[in-house]
Structures are given as C-alpha cells and as structure tokens.
Short mmCIF file of C-alpha atoms and ligand atoms in Angstrom, two decimals:
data_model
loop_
_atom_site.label_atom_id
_atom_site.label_comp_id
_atom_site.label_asym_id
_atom_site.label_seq_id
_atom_site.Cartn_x
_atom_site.Cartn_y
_atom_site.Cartn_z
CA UNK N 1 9.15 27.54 -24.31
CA UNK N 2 7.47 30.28 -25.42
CA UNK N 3 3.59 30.30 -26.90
CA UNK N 4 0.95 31.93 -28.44
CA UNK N 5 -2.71 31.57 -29.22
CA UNK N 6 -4.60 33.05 -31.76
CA UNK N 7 -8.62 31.96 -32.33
CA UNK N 8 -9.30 32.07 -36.24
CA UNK N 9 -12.18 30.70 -38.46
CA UNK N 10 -11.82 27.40 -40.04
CA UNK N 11 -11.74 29.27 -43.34
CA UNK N 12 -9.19 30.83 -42.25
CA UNK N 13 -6.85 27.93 -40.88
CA UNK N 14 -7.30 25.93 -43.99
CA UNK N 15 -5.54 29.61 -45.39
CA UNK N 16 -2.80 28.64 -42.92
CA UNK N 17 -2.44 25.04 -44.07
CA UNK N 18 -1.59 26.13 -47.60
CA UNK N 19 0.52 28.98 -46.30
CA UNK N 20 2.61 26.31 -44.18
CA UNK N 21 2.74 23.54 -46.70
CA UNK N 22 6.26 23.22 -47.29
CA UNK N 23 6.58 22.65 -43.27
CA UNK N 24 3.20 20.36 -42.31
CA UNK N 25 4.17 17.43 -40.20
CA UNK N 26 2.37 14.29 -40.29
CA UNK N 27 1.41 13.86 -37.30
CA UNK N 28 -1.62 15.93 -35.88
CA UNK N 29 -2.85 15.94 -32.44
CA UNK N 30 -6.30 14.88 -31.51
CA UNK N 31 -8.67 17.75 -32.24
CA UNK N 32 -6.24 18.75 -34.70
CA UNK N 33 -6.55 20.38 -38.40
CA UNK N 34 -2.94 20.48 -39.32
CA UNK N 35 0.32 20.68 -37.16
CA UNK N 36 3.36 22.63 -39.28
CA UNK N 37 7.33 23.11 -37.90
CA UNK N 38 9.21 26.00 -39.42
CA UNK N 39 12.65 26.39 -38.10
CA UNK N 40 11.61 29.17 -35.35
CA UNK N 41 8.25 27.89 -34.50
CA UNK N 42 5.74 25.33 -34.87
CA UNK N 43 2.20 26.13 -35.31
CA UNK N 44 -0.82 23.56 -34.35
CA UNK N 45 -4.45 24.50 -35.12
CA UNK N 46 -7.22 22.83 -33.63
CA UNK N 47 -10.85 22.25 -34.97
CA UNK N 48 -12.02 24.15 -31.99
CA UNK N 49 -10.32 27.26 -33.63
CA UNK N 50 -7.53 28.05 -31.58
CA UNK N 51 -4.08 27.87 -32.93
CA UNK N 52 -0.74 27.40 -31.00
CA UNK N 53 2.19 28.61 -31.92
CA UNK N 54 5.14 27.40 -29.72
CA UNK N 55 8.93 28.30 -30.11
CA UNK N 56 11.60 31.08 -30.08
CA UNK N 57 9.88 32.48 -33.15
CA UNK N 58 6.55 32.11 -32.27
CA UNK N 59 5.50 35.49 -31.87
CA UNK N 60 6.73 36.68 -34.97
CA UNK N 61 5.22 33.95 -36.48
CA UNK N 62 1.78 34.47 -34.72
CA UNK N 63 1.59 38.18 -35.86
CA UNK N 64 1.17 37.19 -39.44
CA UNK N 65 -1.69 36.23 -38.48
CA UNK N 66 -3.50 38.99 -36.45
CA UNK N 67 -2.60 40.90 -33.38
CA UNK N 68 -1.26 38.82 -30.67
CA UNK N 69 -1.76 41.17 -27.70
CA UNK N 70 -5.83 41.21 -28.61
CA UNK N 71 -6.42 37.66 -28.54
CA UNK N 72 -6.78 35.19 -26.46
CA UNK N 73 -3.89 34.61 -23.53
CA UNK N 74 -1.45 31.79 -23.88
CA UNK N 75 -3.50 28.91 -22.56
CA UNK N 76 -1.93 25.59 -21.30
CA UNK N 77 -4.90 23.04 -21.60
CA UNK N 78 -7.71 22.99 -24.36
CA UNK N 79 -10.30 20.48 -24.55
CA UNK N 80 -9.66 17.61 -26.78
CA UNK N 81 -12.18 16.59 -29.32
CA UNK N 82 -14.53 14.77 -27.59
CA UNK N 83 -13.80 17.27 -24.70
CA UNK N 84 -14.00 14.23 -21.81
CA UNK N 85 -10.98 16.36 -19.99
CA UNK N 86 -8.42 18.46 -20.50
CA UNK N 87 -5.11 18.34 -21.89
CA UNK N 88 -2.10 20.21 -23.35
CA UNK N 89 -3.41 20.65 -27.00
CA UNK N 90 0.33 18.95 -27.73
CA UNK N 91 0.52 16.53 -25.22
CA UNK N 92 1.64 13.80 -27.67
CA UNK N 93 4.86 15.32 -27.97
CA UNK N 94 5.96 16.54 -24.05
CA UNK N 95 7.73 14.31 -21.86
CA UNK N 96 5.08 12.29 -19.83
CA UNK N 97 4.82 9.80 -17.49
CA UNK N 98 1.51 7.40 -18.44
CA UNK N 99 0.11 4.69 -16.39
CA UNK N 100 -2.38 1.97 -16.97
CA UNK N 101 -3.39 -1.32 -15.44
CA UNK N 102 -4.28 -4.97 -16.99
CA UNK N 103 -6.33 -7.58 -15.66
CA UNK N 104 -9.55 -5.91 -13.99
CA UNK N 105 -11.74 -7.32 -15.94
CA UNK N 106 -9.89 -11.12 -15.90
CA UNK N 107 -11.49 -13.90 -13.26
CA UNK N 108 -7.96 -15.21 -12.89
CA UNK N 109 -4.91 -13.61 -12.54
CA UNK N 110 -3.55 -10.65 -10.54
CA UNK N 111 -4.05 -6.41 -11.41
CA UNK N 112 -0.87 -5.25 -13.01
CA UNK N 113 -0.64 -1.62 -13.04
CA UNK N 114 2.21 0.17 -14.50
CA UNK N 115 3.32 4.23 -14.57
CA UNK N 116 6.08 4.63 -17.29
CA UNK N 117 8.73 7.94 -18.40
CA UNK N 118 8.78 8.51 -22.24
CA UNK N 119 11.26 11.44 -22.39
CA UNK N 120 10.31 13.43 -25.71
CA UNK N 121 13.55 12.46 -27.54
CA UNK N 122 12.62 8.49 -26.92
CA UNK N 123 9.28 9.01 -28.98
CA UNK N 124 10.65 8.32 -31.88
CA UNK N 125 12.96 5.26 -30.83
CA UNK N 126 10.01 3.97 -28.87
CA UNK N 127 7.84 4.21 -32.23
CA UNK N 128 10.60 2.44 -34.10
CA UNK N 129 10.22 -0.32 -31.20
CA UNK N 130 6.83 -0.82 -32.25
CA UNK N 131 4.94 0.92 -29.39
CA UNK N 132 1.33 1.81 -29.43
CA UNK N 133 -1.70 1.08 -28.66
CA UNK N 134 -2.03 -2.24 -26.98
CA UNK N 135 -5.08 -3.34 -28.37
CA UNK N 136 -3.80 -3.56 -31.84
CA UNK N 137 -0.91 -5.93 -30.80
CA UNK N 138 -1.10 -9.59 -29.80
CA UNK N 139 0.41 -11.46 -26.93
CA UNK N 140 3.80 -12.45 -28.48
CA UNK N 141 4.19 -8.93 -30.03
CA UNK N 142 3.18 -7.52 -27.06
CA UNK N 143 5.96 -9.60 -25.19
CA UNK N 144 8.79 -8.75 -28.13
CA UNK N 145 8.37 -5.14 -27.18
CA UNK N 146 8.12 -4.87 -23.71
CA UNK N 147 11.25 -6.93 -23.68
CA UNK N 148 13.00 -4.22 -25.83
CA UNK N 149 11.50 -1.31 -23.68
CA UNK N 150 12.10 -2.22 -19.89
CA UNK N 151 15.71 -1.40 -20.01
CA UNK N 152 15.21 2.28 -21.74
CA UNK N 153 11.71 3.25 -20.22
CA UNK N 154 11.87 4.11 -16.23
CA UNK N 155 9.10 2.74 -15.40
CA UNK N 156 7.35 1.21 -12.21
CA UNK N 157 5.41 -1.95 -11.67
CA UNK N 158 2.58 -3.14 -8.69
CA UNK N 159 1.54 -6.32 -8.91
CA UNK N 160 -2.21 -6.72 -7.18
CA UNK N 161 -2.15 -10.49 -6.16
CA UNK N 162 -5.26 -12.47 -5.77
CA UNK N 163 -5.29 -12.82 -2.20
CA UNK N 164 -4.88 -9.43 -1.71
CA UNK N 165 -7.56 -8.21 -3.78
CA UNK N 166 -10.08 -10.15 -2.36
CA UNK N 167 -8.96 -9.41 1.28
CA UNK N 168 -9.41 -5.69 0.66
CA UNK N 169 -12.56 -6.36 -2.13
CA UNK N 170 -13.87 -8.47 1.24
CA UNK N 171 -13.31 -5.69 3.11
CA UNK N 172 -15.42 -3.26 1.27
CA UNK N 173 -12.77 -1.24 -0.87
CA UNK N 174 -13.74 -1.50 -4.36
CA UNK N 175 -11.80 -2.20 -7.62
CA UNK N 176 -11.91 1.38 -8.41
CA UNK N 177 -10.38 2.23 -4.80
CA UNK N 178 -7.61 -0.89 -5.63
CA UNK N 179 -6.62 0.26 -9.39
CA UNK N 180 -6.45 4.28 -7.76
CA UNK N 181 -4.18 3.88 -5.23
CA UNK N 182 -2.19 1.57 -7.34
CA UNK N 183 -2.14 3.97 -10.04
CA UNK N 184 -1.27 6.53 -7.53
CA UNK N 185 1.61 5.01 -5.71
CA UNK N 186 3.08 3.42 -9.27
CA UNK N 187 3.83 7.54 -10.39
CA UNK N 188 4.96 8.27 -7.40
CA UNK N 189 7.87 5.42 -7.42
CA UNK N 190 8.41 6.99 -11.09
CA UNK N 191 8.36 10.37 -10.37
CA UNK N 192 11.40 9.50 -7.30
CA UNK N 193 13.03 6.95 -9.96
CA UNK N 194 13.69 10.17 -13.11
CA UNK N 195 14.89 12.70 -9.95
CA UNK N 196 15.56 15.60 -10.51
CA UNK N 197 14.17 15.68 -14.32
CA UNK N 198 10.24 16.19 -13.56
CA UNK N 199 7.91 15.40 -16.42
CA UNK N 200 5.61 17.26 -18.42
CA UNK N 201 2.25 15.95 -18.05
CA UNK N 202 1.25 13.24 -16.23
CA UNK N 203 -1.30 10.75 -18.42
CA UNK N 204 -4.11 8.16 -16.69
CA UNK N 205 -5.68 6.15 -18.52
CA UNK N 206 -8.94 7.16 -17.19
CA UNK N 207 -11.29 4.29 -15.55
CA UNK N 208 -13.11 6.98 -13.10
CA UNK N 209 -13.59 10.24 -12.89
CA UNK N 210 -11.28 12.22 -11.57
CA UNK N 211 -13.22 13.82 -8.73
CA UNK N 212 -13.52 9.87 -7.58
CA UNK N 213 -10.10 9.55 -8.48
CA UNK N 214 -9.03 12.15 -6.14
CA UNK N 215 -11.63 10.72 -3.37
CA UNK N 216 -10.41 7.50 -2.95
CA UNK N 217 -7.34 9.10 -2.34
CA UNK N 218 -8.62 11.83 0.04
CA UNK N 219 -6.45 9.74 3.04
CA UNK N 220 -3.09 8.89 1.07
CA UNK N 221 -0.34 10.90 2.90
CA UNK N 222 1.17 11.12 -0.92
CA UNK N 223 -1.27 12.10 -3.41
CA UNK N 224 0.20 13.31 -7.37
CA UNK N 225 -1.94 15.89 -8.61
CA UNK N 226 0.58 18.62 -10.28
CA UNK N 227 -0.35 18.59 -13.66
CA UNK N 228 -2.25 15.06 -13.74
CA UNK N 229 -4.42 14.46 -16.65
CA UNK N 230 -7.09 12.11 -17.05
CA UNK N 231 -8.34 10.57 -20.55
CA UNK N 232 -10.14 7.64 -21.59
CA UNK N 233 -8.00 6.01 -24.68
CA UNK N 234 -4.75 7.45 -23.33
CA UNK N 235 -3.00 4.58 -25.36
CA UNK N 236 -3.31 5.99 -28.18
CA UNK N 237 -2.69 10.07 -26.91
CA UNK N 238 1.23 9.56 -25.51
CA UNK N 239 3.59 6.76 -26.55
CA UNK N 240 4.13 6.73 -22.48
CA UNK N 241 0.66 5.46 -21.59
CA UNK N 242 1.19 3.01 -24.57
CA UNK N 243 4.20 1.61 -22.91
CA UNK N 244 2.76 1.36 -19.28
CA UNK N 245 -0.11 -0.67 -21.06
CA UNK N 246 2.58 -3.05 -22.90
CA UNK N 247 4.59 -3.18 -19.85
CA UNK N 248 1.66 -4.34 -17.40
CA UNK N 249 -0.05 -6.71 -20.17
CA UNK N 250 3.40 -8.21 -19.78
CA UNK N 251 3.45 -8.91 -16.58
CA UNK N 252 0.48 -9.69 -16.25
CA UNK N 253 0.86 -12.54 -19.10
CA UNK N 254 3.79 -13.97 -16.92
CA UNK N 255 1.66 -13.74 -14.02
CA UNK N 256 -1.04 -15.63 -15.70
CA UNK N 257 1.71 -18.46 -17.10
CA UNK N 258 2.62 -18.98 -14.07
CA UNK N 259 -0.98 -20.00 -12.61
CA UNK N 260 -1.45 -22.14 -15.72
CA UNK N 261 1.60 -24.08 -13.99
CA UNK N 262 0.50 -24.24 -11.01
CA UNK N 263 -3.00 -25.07 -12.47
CA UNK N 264 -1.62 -28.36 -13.83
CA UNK N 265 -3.53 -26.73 -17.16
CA UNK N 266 -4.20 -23.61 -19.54
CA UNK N 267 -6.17 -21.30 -17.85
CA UNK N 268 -7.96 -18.92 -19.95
CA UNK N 269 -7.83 -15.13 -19.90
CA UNK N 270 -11.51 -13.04 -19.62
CA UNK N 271 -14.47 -13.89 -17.93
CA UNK N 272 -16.28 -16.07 -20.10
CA UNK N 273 -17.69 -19.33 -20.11
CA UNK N 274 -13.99 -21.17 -20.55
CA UNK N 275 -13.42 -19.83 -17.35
CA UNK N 276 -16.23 -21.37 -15.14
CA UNK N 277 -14.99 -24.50 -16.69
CA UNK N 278 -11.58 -23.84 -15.76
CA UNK N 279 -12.18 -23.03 -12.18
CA UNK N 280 -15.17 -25.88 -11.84
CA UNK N 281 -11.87 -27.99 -13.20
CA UNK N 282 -9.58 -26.51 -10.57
CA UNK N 283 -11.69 -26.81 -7.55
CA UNK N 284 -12.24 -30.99 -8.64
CA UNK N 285 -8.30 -31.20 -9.26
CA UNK N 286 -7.05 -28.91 -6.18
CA UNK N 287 -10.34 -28.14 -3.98
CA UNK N 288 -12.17 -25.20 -3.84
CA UNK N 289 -9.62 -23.85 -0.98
CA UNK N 290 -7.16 -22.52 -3.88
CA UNK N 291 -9.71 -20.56 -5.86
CA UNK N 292 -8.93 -17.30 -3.73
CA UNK N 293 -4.85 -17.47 -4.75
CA UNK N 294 -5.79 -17.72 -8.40
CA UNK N 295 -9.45 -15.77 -8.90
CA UNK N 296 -11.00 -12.70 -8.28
CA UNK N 297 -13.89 -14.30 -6.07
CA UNK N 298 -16.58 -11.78 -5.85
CA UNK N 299 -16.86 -12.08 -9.65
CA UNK N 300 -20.37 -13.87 -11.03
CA UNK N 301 -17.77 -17.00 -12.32
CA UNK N 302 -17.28 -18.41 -9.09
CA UNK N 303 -20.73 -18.91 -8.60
CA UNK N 304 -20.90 -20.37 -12.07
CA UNK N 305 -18.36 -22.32 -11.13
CA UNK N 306 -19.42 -24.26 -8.31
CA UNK N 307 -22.34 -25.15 -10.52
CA UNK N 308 -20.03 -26.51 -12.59
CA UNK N 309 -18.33 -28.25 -10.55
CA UNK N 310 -21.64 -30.04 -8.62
CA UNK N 311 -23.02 -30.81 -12.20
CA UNK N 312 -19.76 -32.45 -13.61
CA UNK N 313 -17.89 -33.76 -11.26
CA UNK N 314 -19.92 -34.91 -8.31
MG1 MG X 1 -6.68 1.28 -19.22
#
C-alpha cells in the first residue's frame, strides 16, 4: 500500500477534521488527533503534526492538502506519544504478531510467555470476543476468552517451570535473560507456524530495553529482529499483544491450579504476605525439599518463609 506524509499545523488538522467529517472513524491511534476512511484513502493525523495518508487514492487525496513532492518522505515509523520507541503510526490496524509473559513477578508458579498472530481481518472478531487489555479483565473472563481464541489465534506457548528457572537463576542468568529468550524463541515457533504469510509488525511488550533485549540474545543462533517493535503497554496498542497476554495468564492460571492440588491447599498468586504463609505452610506439610518445584527461590519470600515456618510450626 501506497502512503504519504504531509507535516501541517494543528490549526490546520483540526481544518482537516471538519473537512473529513462525514468519514472519521472512531478509533484513533495513540498520538492521534483524528483517523478518517474515504473510499480511496484513509488519512491519520498525529499530534506530532504529521499526517498519513495510506491507500490507492492517497496521493490525490494528500495534494489537497499541499504539495506532496516538498514534504516530508513517506516514513514507516513515528514516535508514539510518549515517544518510549518507535512504531508504525497505524500499528493497531496491521497484521502483528504480539507476545507477552505472566508470572514474573509471582513467588509460585511457572513464567508463561506467549507470541500470538492477529491477522488484520480477525481484529474485529477478536474485539467481538472480548479481547483487550488484560488488566481490565478478571480470572474467569480471562479464562472465557482465551478458551474462544486458541482455536482461531496461531499462537505459541513456553512454559518456564520452577525448577528450571531457578537452575538457570542459580546459575547466574537473570529473569530478564529467561523472559528474552523465551520471548524470542515463542515468535520464532509463530513466525514458522503462519508460513508463508509473514506479519506486519512484530509487538513486545517491553520489560527491557531493547539494546538489552538484543544482548541477551547476542549468542542465539536464531534471533527475530525484522521489523520488531518494542513498547511498554503493548496490551492496549494491538489486539495481538492483548491476546498473547490472555493466552499466557491462562496458562499460567492452570499452571497455578494445578500446584494448589498438589499443595493439598489454595495457594495464592503475588508476592505478598499470604504467600510466606503459604510456603511456611508447605514446607511444615511437605518439607522444605519441594519449595524449588513450586517457587521462585531467590525471591525475598522464601526467606520470609522459613521464618515462618520456625516461628509457627516448630
Ligand atoms: Mg507484559
């Protein structure tokens, strides 16, 4: 697809809005003024100044507006509004694979991390579904959706088990290490899985930067960098990274039902204080030999914990 960019003054967008008010769509990208669709072209301006205009017709459409040859080139990226990286200005709407993780920041329970394919024409099924941003949804909504989405949305899912993780956090590799090759390896299963249709963008959820993204990865014989993107609140940027959140928050639910089983009790999700009391409970009922197959170990709770345990139960 075609574009165009022109740079005008604020004054002068808001002279665009009216002029396209018969075709503004409701939804505007982040950074974004207005967003309008004619039937040739569809025109997005930005706070920032710049506006796109994409389609067969864009650069008649562009032209009305000043000479398209003097401004700016057609740019692919522009800096979102709080300009922490840089993505396609209509991201929201390309086909993308997005990937996010659960459960770094839980004492029990394993690190699900999940890269998921949103073609463009499943946005609005998937929005219909009830996708978005995770942290507006509870557990059992959470669960009713993913259940509806695994069977249309290729997606990919590593589990990071507790022994595991604290082999390799024993071992010096930190969580940061853990979640990027995880995050890595998840779009690369994805990216083989939607063969031979490639995606638009490809969305992180960002938890580092990407320079020490790209460092932990500096001896990965595979490493995904064509047109990898990198922003924090990527939930709520593409319906993709939405679904890769809902996806590993379900897994990582089961996951944690399971323990609870095998725990003999409810164990509770987090790091808080419920926690210590859980595990202190745990190592009394089971022995302190099963913590590592159910915690993350080098987190302050076990310590806690064994407190706990001395001051209740012995
Ligand atoms: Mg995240």
């Amino acid at each position: 697809m075609s574009n165009v960019v022109l740079v005008k003054s604020l004054m002068k967008i808001n002279e665009m809005k009216n002029y396209y008010k018969a075709y503004l769509s409701e939804k505007i990208p982040t950074g974004g003024v207005f967003s309008a669709k004619t039937p040739t072209c569809q025109v997005t301006a930005y706070k920032s100044g710049k506006v796109l205009f994409q389609g067969s017709g864009c650069e008649a459409e562009a032209e009305k507006w000043g000479d398209i040859k003097a401004s700016a080139p057609a740019i692919k990226t522009n800096k979102n509004e709080k300009g922490q990286s840089h993505l396609p200005p209509n991201i929201s709407s390309l086909s993308v694979i997005g990937s996010d993780e659960v459960g770094t920041g839980d004492y029990f329970g394993p690190i699900t991390v999940v890269a998921a394919y949103v073609d463009k024409n499943q946005i609005p099924l998937l929005k219909e579904l009830g996708v978005q941003d995770s942290k507006n949804l509870n557990d059992d909504k959470i669960i009713k959706i993913a259940k509806q989405i695994k069977d249309i949305v290729p997606y990919s899912l590593l589990t990071l088990h507790n022994e595991k993780y604290n082999k390799l956090q024993k071992s010096g590799m930190s969580q940061g290490k853990m979640k990027t090759l995880l995050h890595n390896k998840a779009i690369g299963h994805v990216l083989n899985k939607i063969q031979p249709t490639e995606p638009e963008a490809i969305l992180i959820d960002e938890f580092t930067k990407k320079e020490t993204y790209y460092q932990h990865l500096k001896n990965e014989e595979v490493i995904h960098r064509d047109n990898v993107f990198f922003s924090t609140k990527a939930e709520g940027i593409h319906l993709a990274v939405a679904a890769a959140s809902i996806l590993a928050r379900y897994a990582f639910v089961q996951h944690f039902d399971k323990l609870s089983k095998e725990a003999g009790f409810t164990i509770t999700k987090g790091a808080g204080h419920k926690v210590d009391e859980n595990a202190a409970r745990l190592i009394h009922e089971k022995g302190i030999e099963v913590l590592p197959h159910f915690v993350k170990l080098h987190f302050a709770n076990t310590e806690k914990a064994k407190k706990l345990y001395v001051q209740k139960y012995k």
